[in-house]
Coordinates of C-alpha atoms in Angstrom, one line a residue:
M1 CA 40.1 10.2 -54.9
L2 CA 39.9 13.8 -52.6
K3 CA 36.7 15.0 -54.6
R4 CA 34.8 11.3 -54.3
I5 CA 35.7 11.2 -49.9
F6 CA 34.6 15.0 -50.3
T7 CA 31.6 14.7 -52.0
F8 CA 30.8 11.5 -50.3
S9 CA 31.0 13.2 -46.8
C10 CA 28.7 16.1 -47.9
F11 CA 26.1 13.7 -49.1
F12 CA 26.6 12.1 -45.9
I13 CA 26.4 14.6 -43.5
I14 CA 23.3 16.1 -45.6
S15 CA 21.2 13.1 -45.0
I16 CA 21.6 13.1 -41.5
M17 CA 20.2 16.4 -41.4
Y18 CA 17.8 15.7 -43.1
S19 CA 16.4 12.7 -41.7
Q20 CA 16.6 14.7 -37.8
D21 CA 15.1 17.4 -39.9
Y22 CA 12.2 15.1 -40.5
Y23 CA 12.0 13.1 -37.5
S24 CA 11.4 17.0 -35.7
K25 CA 9.0 17.7 -38.3
L26 CA 6.8 14.9 -37.7
R27 CA 6.9 15.0 -33.9
E28 CA 5.4 18.7 -34.5
K29 CA 2.5 17.1 -36.5
Y30 CA 1.6 15.1 -32.9
W31 CA 3.1 16.8 -30.6
A32 CA 0.1 19.0 -30.0
Y33 CA -2.1 15.8 -28.9
E34 CA -3.7 15.0 -25.4
E35 CA -2.2 11.9 -23.6
N36 CA -3.8 9.0 -24.5
D37 CA -4.9 10.3 -27.9
P38 CA -4.7 7.8 -30.8
K39 CA -5.0 9.8 -33.0
A40 CA -1.3 11.0 -32.7
L41 CA -0.3 6.9 -33.7
V42 CA -0.8 7.6 -37.2
F43 CA 2.0 9.6 -37.3
V44 CA 4.0 7.7 -34.3
N45 CA 4.2 4.7 -36.3
Q46 CA 5.2 6.8 -39.9
Y47 CA 8.1 7.8 -37.1
I48 CA 8.9 4.6 -35.8
K49 CA 9.0 2.5 -39.7
K50 CA 11.3 5.5 -40.8
A51 CA 13.6 5.0 -37.9
K52 CA 13.4 1.0 -38.2
S53 CA 14.4 1.5 -41.7
E54 CA 17.0 3.3 -41.1
K55 CA 18.2 1.2 -38.0
N56 CA 18.1 4.8 -35.6
Y57 CA 18.2 3.2 -32.4
P58 CA 18.2 6.6 -30.3
E59 CA 15.4 7.5 -33.0
L60 CA 13.2 4.9 -33.3
F61 CA 13.9 4.4 -28.8
Q62 CA 12.0 7.7 -28.7
A63 CA 9.4 6.9 -31.0
Y64 CA 8.5 4.0 -29.0
K65 CA 8.5 6.3 -25.6
D66 CA 6.1 8.6 -27.8
A67 CA 3.6 5.3 -29.1
I68 CA 3.7 4.9 -24.8
L69 CA 2.2 8.5 -24.1
Y70 CA -0.4 8.4 -26.8
S71 CA -1.8 4.5 -26.3
E72 CA -4.7 3.9 -24.5
N73 CA -4.3 0.3 -23.8
Q74 CA -0.8 -1.1 -25.7
K75 CA 2.1 1.3 -23.3
M76 CA 3.5 -1.7 -21.5
I77 CA 4.0 -3.3 -25.1
Y78 CA 5.8 -0.1 -26.4
A79 CA 7.8 0.0 -23.6
D80 CA 8.7 -3.9 -24.2
S81 CA 10.0 -2.5 -27.4
A82 CA 11.5 0.5 -26.0
L83 CA 13.9 -1.8 -24.1
A84 CA 14.7 -4.0 -26.3
V85 CA 15.8 -1.2 -29.0
A86 CA 18.0 0.2 -26.2
Q87 CA 19.4 -3.3 -25.1
N88 CA 20.2 -3.3 -29.3
S89 CA 22.0 -0.3 -29.1
K90 CA 24.2 -1.2 -26.5
D91 CA 24.6 2.7 -25.5
N92 CA 24.2 2.3 -21.0
D93 CA 22.2 5.6 -21.1
L94 CA 19.7 4.1 -23.2
I95 CA 19.6 1.1 -21.9
G96 CA 18.8 3.0 -18.0
N97 CA 16.4 5.1 -20.2
G98 CA 14.7 1.4 -21.1
Y99 CA 14.6 0.1 -17.7
L100 CA 13.0 3.9 -16.3
T101 CA 11.0 3.9 -18.7
K102 CA 9.5 0.2 -18.3
G103 CA 9.1 1.1 -14.8
S104 CA 7.1 4.5 -15.3
V105 CA 4.3 2.5 -17.1
Y106 CA 4.1 -0.2 -14.1
Y107 CA 4.0 3.0 -11.4
F108 CA 1.8 5.4 -13.8
N109 CA -0.5 3.5 -15.0
Q110 CA -0.6 0.3 -13.3
R111 CA 0.6 1.4 -9.9
K112 CA 2.4 -2.1 -9.8
F113 CA 4.9 -0.8 -7.1
Q114 CA 6.9 -4.1 -6.9
F115 CA 7.5 -4.6 -10.8
A116 CA 7.9 -0.7 -11.6
L117 CA 10.9 -0.6 -8.6
E118 CA 12.7 -4.3 -10.2
E119 CA 13.0 -1.9 -13.3
Y120 CA 14.3 1.3 -11.4
L121 CA 17.1 -0.8 -9.8
K122 CA 18.2 -1.8 -12.9
A123 CA 18.2 1.6 -14.3
Y124 CA 20.2 2.3 -11.7
E125 CA 22.8 0.1 -12.7
Y126 CA 23.3 1.3 -15.4
L127 CA 22.8 5.2 -14.9
K128 CA 24.6 5.5 -11.8
D129 CA 28.0 6.8 -13.0
S130 CA 25.9 8.3 -16.3
K131 CA 27.3 11.7 -17.4
D132 CA 23.3 12.2 -18.4
E133 CA 22.3 13.9 -14.5
Y134 CA 18.6 14.4 -16.1
L135 CA 18.4 10.3 -16.1
K136 CA 20.0 9.7 -13.3
Y137 CA 17.9 12.4 -11.5
R138 CA 14.5 11.1 -13.1
N139 CA 15.4 7.4 -11.8
I140 CA 16.4 8.7 -7.9
Y141 CA 13.0 10.6 -8.2
H142 CA 10.8 7.1 -8.7
I143 CA 13.1 5.6 -6.6
G144 CA 12.2 8.6 -3.5
V145 CA 8.3 7.6 -4.7
V146 CA 8.5 3.9 -3.3
K147 CA 10.0 5.1 -0.2
S148 CA 7.4 7.5 0.2
Y149 CA 4.8 5.1 -0.3
L150 CA 6.6 3.0 2.4
G151 CA 6.1 5.7 4.6
Y152 CA 9.9 6.5 5.0
Y153 CA 8.9 10.2 4.6
E154 CA 12.2 11.9 5.7
E155 CA 14.2 9.3 3.5
A156 CA 12.1 10.1 0.6
L157 CA 12.3 14.1 1.4
E158 CA 16.2 14.1 1.3
I159 CA 15.7 12.7 -2.4
F160 CA 12.9 15.2 -3.1
Q161 CA 14.9 18.1 -2.5
Q162 CA 18.0 16.6 -4.4
C163 CA 15.8 16.6 -7.1
I164 CA 13.9 19.8 -6.9
N165 CA 17.7 21.6 -6.3
F166 CA 19.0 19.5 -9.9
F167 CA 15.7 20.6 -11.7
E168 CA 15.4 23.8 -10.5
T169 CA 18.9 24.6 -12.2
K170 CA 17.4 23.2 -15.6
I171 CA 14.6 25.4 -15.9
D172 CA 15.9 28.4 -17.1
G173 CA 18.3 30.1 -19.3
D174 CA 19.6 29.7 -22.4
I175 CA 19.1 25.5 -22.6
D176 CA 17.1 23.9 -25.2
V177 CA 13.6 24.0 -25.5
N178 CA 13.3 20.2 -25.0
L179 CA 15.2 20.2 -21.9
V180 CA 13.5 22.9 -20.3
F181 CA 10.5 20.9 -21.1
N182 CA 11.7 18.1 -19.2
N183 CA 13.3 19.3 -16.5
T184 CA 9.9 21.7 -15.8
K185 CA 7.8 18.3 -15.6
G186 CA 10.7 16.7 -13.2
Y187 CA 10.8 19.9 -11.5
L188 CA 7.1 20.0 -10.5
N189 CA 6.8 16.5 -9.6
S190 CA 9.5 16.7 -7.2
L191 CA 8.1 19.5 -5.4
H192 CA 4.7 17.2 -5.2
Q193 CA 5.9 14.5 -3.9
A194 CA 8.0 16.8 -1.4
I195 CA 4.9 19.0 -0.3
I196 CA 3.1 15.1 0.4
C197 CA 5.9 14.1 2.6
Y198 CA 5.8 17.3 4.6
Q199 CA 2.2 17.4 4.6
M200 CA 2.2 13.2 5.7
L201 CA 4.9 14.5 8.6
G202 CA 2.7 17.4 9.4
K203 CA 5.1 20.1 8.4
N204 CA 1.9 22.4 7.5
A205 CA 3.9 25.6 6.8
E206 CA 6.6 23.7 4.5
A207 CA 3.6 22.6 2.9
A208 CA 2.5 25.4 2.2
S209 CA 5.5 27.4 1.2
L210 CA 6.0 24.8 -1.7
L211 CA 2.9 24.7 -2.3
K212 CA 3.1 29.1 -3.0
K213 CA 7.0 28.3 -5.1
A214 CA 4.9 25.8 -7.6
A215 CA 1.7 28.4 -8.2
E216 CA 4.5 30.8 -9.3
K217 CA 6.7 27.8 -11.5
T218 CA 4.1 26.2 -12.7
P219 CA 3.8 26.7 -16.7
K220 CA -0.3 28.4 -17.4
T221 CA -0.3 26.1 -20.6
K222 CA -2.0 22.8 -21.3
E223 CA 1.0 20.6 -21.2
F224 CA 0.9 21.1 -17.7
Y225 CA -2.7 21.0 -16.4
L226 CA -1.9 17.8 -15.1
E227 CA 0.8 19.2 -12.5
K228 CA -1.4 21.7 -11.7
S229 CA -4.2 19.5 -10.4
Y230 CA -1.7 18.2 -8.3
F231 CA -1.0 20.7 -6.6
T232 CA -4.5 21.7 -6.7
K233 CA -5.4 18.4 -4.7
S234 CA -2.4 19.3 -2.4
L235 CA -3.8 22.6 -1.6
G236 CA -6.7 20.5 -0.9
V237 CA -5.5 18.5 1.8
S238 CA -4.1 21.4 3.8
E239 CA -7.6 23.1 3.7
F240 CA -8.7 19.9 4.9
K241 CA -5.8 20.0 7.8
N242 CA -6.9 23.4 8.5
K243 CA -10.7 22.4 9.3
N244 CA -11.7 23.8 6.0
Y245 CA -14.0 21.6 4.5
K246 CA -15.7 23.2 2.3
K247 CA -12.8 25.1 0.6
A248 CA -11.2 21.7 0.7
I249 CA -14.3 20.1 -1.1
Y250 CA -14.3 23.0 -3.6
Y251 CA -10.0 22.1 -4.4
F252 CA -10.5 18.3 -4.7
D253 CA -13.5 18.7 -7.1
K254 CA -11.2 21.1 -8.7
A255 CA -8.6 18.9 -9.4
L256 CA -10.5 15.4 -10.1
P257 CA -11.4 16.1 -13.7
E258 CA -7.6 15.9 -15.0
L259 CA -6.5 13.1 -12.7
L260 CA -9.5 10.9 -14.3
K261 CA -8.8 12.4 -17.8
V262 CA -5.2 10.4 -17.3
N263 CA -6.9 7.7 -15.0
D264 CA -4.7 8.3 -12.1
F265 CA -6.4 6.0 -10.4
T266 CA -4.3 6.5 -7.1
W267 CA -4.8 9.8 -6.7
A268 CA -8.3 9.9 -7.3
S269 CA -9.2 7.5 -4.7
Y270 CA -6.9 9.6 -2.6
I271 CA -9.0 12.7 -3.4
Y272 CA -12.6 10.5 -3.2
F273 CA -11.5 9.7 0.2
Y274 CA -10.8 13.1 1.1
K275 CA -13.8 14.4 0.3
G276 CA -16.0 11.4 2.3
K277 CA -13.8 12.9 5.6
S278 CA -14.9 16.7 4.9
Y279 CA -18.7 15.4 4.1
E280 CA -17.9 13.4 7.4
L281 CA -17.2 16.2 9.2
L282 CA -19.5 18.7 8.3
G283 CA -22.3 16.1 9.0
D284 CA -23.3 15.2 5.2
Q285 CA -23.6 11.3 6.0
N286 CA -24.9 10.2 2.6
L287 CA -22.1 12.1 0.8
E288 CA -19.6 10.8 2.8
V289 CA -20.7 7.0 2.4
E290 CA -21.1 7.8 -1.3
N291 CA -17.0 9.1 -1.6
Y292 CA -15.8 6.2 0.6
R293 CA -17.7 3.7 -1.9
K294 CA -16.1 5.4 -4.6
V295 CA -12.2 4.9 -3.3
D296 CA -13.5 0.7 -2.8
S297 CA -14.5 0.8 -6.4
I298 CA -11.6 1.9 -7.6
F299 CA -9.4 -0.7 -5.0
N300 CA -11.4 -3.2 -6.4
K301 CA -10.8 -2.6 -10.0
N302 CA -6.7 -1.9 -9.9
K303 CA -6.2 -3.8 -6.7
F304 CA -4.0 -1.0 -5.5
I305 CA -4.2 1.6 -2.5
L306 CA -2.7 4.0 -0.7
P307 CA -1.9 3.0 2.9
E308 CA -3.3 6.1 4.2
L309 CA -6.5 5.1 2.8
R310 CA -7.1 2.0 5.1
S311 CA -9.1 3.6 7.8
N312 CA -11.5 4.6 4.3
Y313 CA -12.9 0.6 5.0
E314 CA -13.1 0.6 9.4
E315 CA -15.6 4.2 8.3
L316 CA -17.8 2.3 6.0
I317 CA -17.4 -0.9 9.0
E318 CA -18.6 1.6 11.5
Y319 CA -21.3 2.9 9.6
Y320 CA -22.8 -0.2 8.3
R321 CA -22.8 -1.3 11.8
K322 CA -24.4 1.2 13.4
G323 CA -27.4 1.0 10.6
N324 CA -27.3 -2.6 11.3
N325 CA -26.8 -3.6 7.8
H326 CA -24.6 -7.1 8.6
K327 CA -23.7 -7.7 5.0
E328 CA -22.5 -4.8 4.0
E329 CA -20.6 -4.3 7.2
L330 CA -19.3 -8.0 6.0
Y331 CA -18.4 -7.2 2.7
Y332 CA -16.1 -3.9 4.1
T333 CA -14.2 -5.9 6.7
N334 CA -13.3 -9.1 4.1
Q335 CA -12.3 -5.9 1.2
L336 CA -10.6 -4.5 4.7
L337 CA -8.9 -7.7 4.7
K338 CA -7.8 -7.8 0.9
V339 CA -6.8 -4.2 1.4
D340 CA -4.2 -5.5 4.3
S341 CA -2.9 -8.0 1.9
V342 CA -2.2 -5.8 -0.7
I343 CA -0.4 -3.4 1.7
S344 CA 1.4 -5.8 3.6
S345 CA 2.4 -8.1 0.3
D346 CA 3.7 -4.4 -1.3
F347 CA 6.0 -3.4 2.4
K348 CA 7.8 -6.8 2.8
H349 CA 8.8 -6.5 -0.8
L350 CA 9.6 -3.2 -1.1
S351 CA 11.3 -2.3 2.3
T352 CA 13.7 -5.8 1.3
R353 CA 14.0 -4.3 -2.0
V354 CA 14.7 -0.7 -1.5
Y355 CA 17.0 -1.6 1.0
K356 CA 19.1 -3.9 -0.1
E357 CA 19.6 -3.6 -4.1
Y358 CA 19.8 0.8 -3.5
D359 CA 20.3 2.0 0.2
T360 CA 23.1 -0.6 0.6
K361 CA 24.3 0.2 -2.5
K362 CA 24.6 3.7 -2.3
L363 CA 26.3 3.5 1.5
L364 CA 29.0 0.6 -0.2
E365 CA 29.9 3.2 -3.3
T366 CA 30.1 5.8 -0.4
K367 CA 32.7 3.3 1.4
E368 CA 34.6 2.7 -2.0
N369 CA 35.4 6.5 -2.4
L370 CA 35.6 7.0 1.1
E371 CA 38.6 4.0 1.3
K372 CA 40.7 5.8 -1.3
T373 CA 41.2 9.0 0.6
N374 CA 40.8 7.7 4.2
S375 CA 41.2 4.2 5.5
Y376 CA 40.2 4.9 8.8
S377 CA 36.7 5.5 7.5
K378 CA 36.1 1.8 6.9
L379 CA 35.1 1.3 10.7
L380 CA 32.8 3.9 10.6
I381 CA 31.2 2.6 7.7
F382 CA 31.2 -1.1 9.0
I383 CA 29.3 0.6 12.2
C384 CA 26.5 2.5 9.9
L385 CA 25.7 -0.8 8.0
A386 CA 25.3 -2.9 11.1
I387 CA 23.4 -0.1 12.3
I388 CA 20.7 0.1 9.2
I389 CA 21.0 -3.6 8.5
A390 CA 20.1 -4.2 12.1
L391 CA 17.4 -1.0 11.8
G392 CA 15.9 -2.7 8.6
I393 CA 15.6 -6.4 10.5
V394 CA 13.8 -4.4 12.9
M395 CA 11.7 -2.0 10.8
Y396 CA 10.9 -5.1 8.7
F397 CA 9.6 -7.5 11.7
R398 CA 7.8 -4.6 13.3
I399 CA 5.7 -3.4 10.1
R400 CA 4.9 -7.8 9.6
K401 CA 4.2 -8.1 13.3
Q402 CA 1.9 -5.0 13.0
R403 CA 0.1 -5.9 9.9
N404 CA -0.4 -9.6 11.1
I405 CA -1.6 -8.4 14.5
Q406 CA -4.2 -6.4 12.5
I407 CA -5.2 -9.0 10.2
N408 CA -5.6 -11.3 12.8
Y409 CA -7.6 -8.9 14.9
N410 CA -9.9 -8.2 12.1
E411 CA -10.7 -11.9 11.8
L412 CA -11.3 -12.3 15.5
L413 CA -13.9 -9.5 15.3
I414 CA -15.7 -11.2 12.2
K415 CA -15.7 -14.6 14.3
L416 CA -16.7 -12.7 17.3
E417 CA -19.9 -10.8 15.0
E418 CA -20.7 -14.4 13.9
S419 CA -20.9 -15.5 17.5
N420 CA -23.3 -13.0 18.6
Q421 CA -24.9 -13.6 15.6
N422 CA -25.6 -17.5 16.4
E423 CA -25.7 -17.5 19.7
V424 CA -29.2 -18.9 21.1
V425 CA -30.5 -20.0 24.6
D426 CA -29.8 -23.8 25.1
A427 CA -32.3 -25.3 26.6
P428 CA -32.4 -28.7 28.6
V429 CA -31.4 -31.9 26.5
K430 CA -34.3 -33.9 25.8
S431 CA -34.4 -37.6 25.5
E432 CA -35.8 -37.3 21.7
V433 CA -32.9 -34.8 20.6
I434 CA -30.2 -36.9 21.1
D435 CA -29.2 -39.2 18.3
S436 CA -26.4 -40.9 19.0
G437 CA -26.4 -43.1 15.7
D438 CA -22.9 -41.6 14.5
K439 CA -21.6 -41.3 18.0
N440 CA -19.2 -44.0 19.9
I441 CA -21.3 -44.2 23.1
K442 CA -21.4 -48.0 24.7
F443 CA -24.1 -47.4 27.5
D444 CA -27.0 -46.3 27.8
S445 CA -28.6 -43.0 26.2
S446 CA -30.7 -41.8 29.2
I447 CA -27.3 -41.4 31.4
V448 CA -25.9 -39.1 27.6
E449 CA -28.8 -37.6 28.4
K450 CA -28.5 -36.0 31.5
L451 CA -24.5 -35.7 31.4
L452 CA -25.7 -33.3 28.7
N453 CA -27.6 -31.9 31.0
D454 CA -25.1 -31.1 33.5
I455 CA -22.7 -30.0 31.1
H456 CA -25.6 -27.8 30.0
T457 CA -25.8 -26.2 33.4
F458 CA -21.9 -26.2 33.9
E459 CA -21.6 -24.3 30.8
N460 CA -24.7 -21.4 32.2
K461 CA -23.0 -21.4 35.9
Q462 CA -19.7 -20.8 34.4
G463 CA -17.9 -23.7 36.4
Y464 CA -15.3 -23.8 34.6
L465 CA -14.4 -20.5 35.9
E466 CA -13.0 -22.6 38.6
Q467 CA -9.1 -22.9 39.1
G468 CA -8.2 -26.6 39.5
I469 CA -10.9 -27.8 37.9
T470 CA -10.3 -31.7 36.6
L471 CA -12.3 -34.5 34.5
K472 CA -12.8 -36.1 38.3
K473 CA -14.1 -33.4 39.9
L474 CA -16.4 -32.4 38.0
A475 CA -17.1 -36.6 37.2
E476 CA -17.9 -36.7 40.6
Q477 CA -20.1 -33.5 41.0
F478 CA -22.3 -35.4 38.3
K479 CA -22.4 -38.2 40.3
T480 CA -20.9 -40.1 37.0
N481 CA -17.3 -42.3 36.2
T482 CA -14.7 -40.5 34.0
S483 CA -15.0 -42.9 31.7
Y484 CA -19.2 -42.0 30.6
L485 CA -18.4 -38.3 31.0
S486 CA -15.0 -38.6 29.1
Q487 CA -16.6 -40.1 26.2
V488 CA -19.6 -37.3 26.0
I489 CA -17.3 -34.1 25.8
N490 CA -15.3 -36.5 23.3
E491 CA -18.3 -36.7 21.2
Y492 CA -20.8 -34.4 22.0
K493 CA -18.1 -31.3 22.2
G494 CA -15.2 -32.4 19.5
S495 CA -12.1 -32.0 21.9
N496 CA -10.7 -34.1 25.1
F497 CA -12.1 -32.4 28.4
N498 CA -8.7 -29.8 28.9
T499 CA -9.3 -28.6 25.1
Y500 CA -12.7 -28.0 25.7
I501 CA -12.5 -26.3 29.5
N502 CA -9.9 -23.8 28.0
A503 CA -11.7 -23.3 25.2
L504 CA -14.7 -22.0 27.0
R505 CA -12.0 -19.6 29.0
I506 CA -10.7 -18.3 26.1
N507 CA -13.9 -17.6 24.7
Y508 CA -15.0 -16.2 28.2
A509 CA -12.2 -13.9 28.7
T510 CA -12.6 -12.8 24.9
Q511 CA -15.7 -11.6 25.1
K512 CA -15.3 -9.5 28.2
I513 CA -12.4 -7.9 26.9
Y514 CA -14.5 -6.8 23.9
H515 CA -17.4 -5.9 25.8
D516 CA -16.6 -4.8 29.5
K517 CA -14.2 -1.9 29.4
E518 CA -13.0 -1.9 33.3
W519 CA -11.6 -6.2 32.2
R520 CA -9.1 -3.7 29.6
K521 CA -8.2 -2.4 32.6
Y522 CA -6.9 -5.3 34.3
S523 CA -3.1 -6.9 34.4
I524 CA -3.2 -10.2 31.9
E525 CA -2.5 -11.9 34.9
S526 CA -5.5 -10.7 36.8
I527 CA -7.5 -11.9 33.8
A528 CA -5.7 -15.0 33.4
S529 CA -6.9 -15.8 36.9
A530 CA -10.3 -14.4 36.6
A531 CA -10.4 -17.0 33.7
G532 CA -10.1 -19.8 35.6
F533 CA -6.0 -20.1 34.8
S534 CA -3.5 -20.8 37.2
N535 CA -1.1 -18.5 35.0
R536 CA -0.3 -15.7 33.0
Q537 CA 1.7 -17.7 30.4
S538 CA -0.4 -20.7 29.9
F539 CA -3.6 -18.2 29.6
S540 CA -1.5 -16.0 26.7
N541 CA -0.6 -19.1 25.1
I542 CA -4.0 -20.3 24.3
F543 CA -5.3 -17.1 23.8
L544 CA -3.2 -16.7 20.9
E545 CA -3.5 -20.4 19.8
Q546 CA -7.4 -19.8 19.8
N547 CA -7.3 -16.2 18.6
G548 CA -4.7 -15.9 16.4
I549 CA -3.7 -12.6 18.4
R550 CA -1.8 -12.2 22.2
P551 CA -4.6 -11.2 25.1
A552 CA -1.9 -8.5 25.0
D553 CA -2.3 -6.9 21.6
F554 CA -6.4 -7.7 21.2
I555 CA -6.6 -5.0 24.2
K556 CA -4.2 -2.6 22.6
K557 CA -6.1 -3.1 19.0
R558 CA -9.3 -2.9 21.0
I559 CA -8.8 0.3 23.3
K560 CA -7.7 1.8 19.3
E561 CA -10.5 0.9 18.4
L562 CA -12.8 2.6 20.6
E563 CA -10.6 6.0 20.8
D564 CA -11.1 6.3 16.4
Q565 CA -14.9 5.6 16.8
N566 CA -15.2 8.4 20.0
N567 CA -12.6 11.3 17.7
S568 CA -14.6 10.2 14.5

């Protein structure tokens, strides 16, 4: 009996060793293929079939992850399969890895930050207590990427520094070669993201220090060509900030091929934008516009853009405005509105989710740990949470308000442009052009003609700017009665008397603020008075109702727009 048990045990151990050896040798056959090379899938499918037949969940999960790497168009299908296998395994680490893997496909291959964050947050629930630190830090790294995208660079930098410290200790010494490879990738990607944060914060010396470290630590093998391209791109940004524009373009061109090979459209568009800025400052307008248009082409295809690249459209709008190409100017104005909509949608969703599901949960976890050792900390944590919540709410509404103001400002500019294009010199109304057939006018057409000519003269002489103007006063001025005048205004101007007068006044004030720099120096009270309003509040409310933006915000946006034009 003991002999049979011993024989069976030996057979079982040998079978496992053979199976593992089979998987290892099979991976060796396709590991040398380039990413997105479907030829590797011939071997990967053998891997999947073997692991399925043995119900070997860890190996089957790995097989699907490899399929994601080499598939061109079915990455999300393989990611869903990997997640299903992980869930069947009942292994929390594997399930967390499954959500993390799916989130990575959303992030890297599709740049769908909202969907990616949902998967990262699910992964966090499974991995926060995991003993697999590599998985935990991979997940934390990706949450840091979302924070960086939102513009929380200081917070993101803290996360990336934690990741750098962790991965750096795992890339040297007596460690399994696969672990070294994975940790080196994690280390280099964390360096890259930290460099981005430093550059966005204007800390160029810190960014240069990390770039130097990256050059020393990046292996020269082809498996790390992509990471090398990211650092080359960052070198280009550093040269741009140092006003070495030709050198910046050199680095951008050097980095671009590898990014295009893996379809990293985010950083490709980033490079095209900074190439455009470089050519602009070198005085080559043709290449400037060519690169800016490539950014738009990528946005049209992928419906994603980094917030930093928003000014790409402002540059194109200004270029075509100066060239009197109103068709292209209008196109890129509409594109800017779409860009604002995409960015605004992402910011609203991501900032709320990352705060509620990550930041707050981390604080609550810290709170629970502190309570075990010090009950006095409850009050402090409560205050911190209240402050963070308050700041989060203020930040969210501030971001939303600024986005809405920018959108409404852009829409008002389009309206002003259309108004200027359609503006003609009105002639006195002739009797033959008055068509009262579809008008609810009960008196003679000659009276209508006279009143329309009076109204025309009244508008040309800007009589509406007189404070306290009433329907009765205007009727007396026109030597008619209020009933006749009210009917003509209602039927031919499409509104009642007060609305008609206010619309004229607001349009006058809007045009003055937009075109006259002296008006932008006036107080709101002075502008309101000059436009015929008796008080600031009434003017501001009607201006908002008619233009979608308050006069104070309109003035600020116009001043900033002109400053940006002068600086560019």
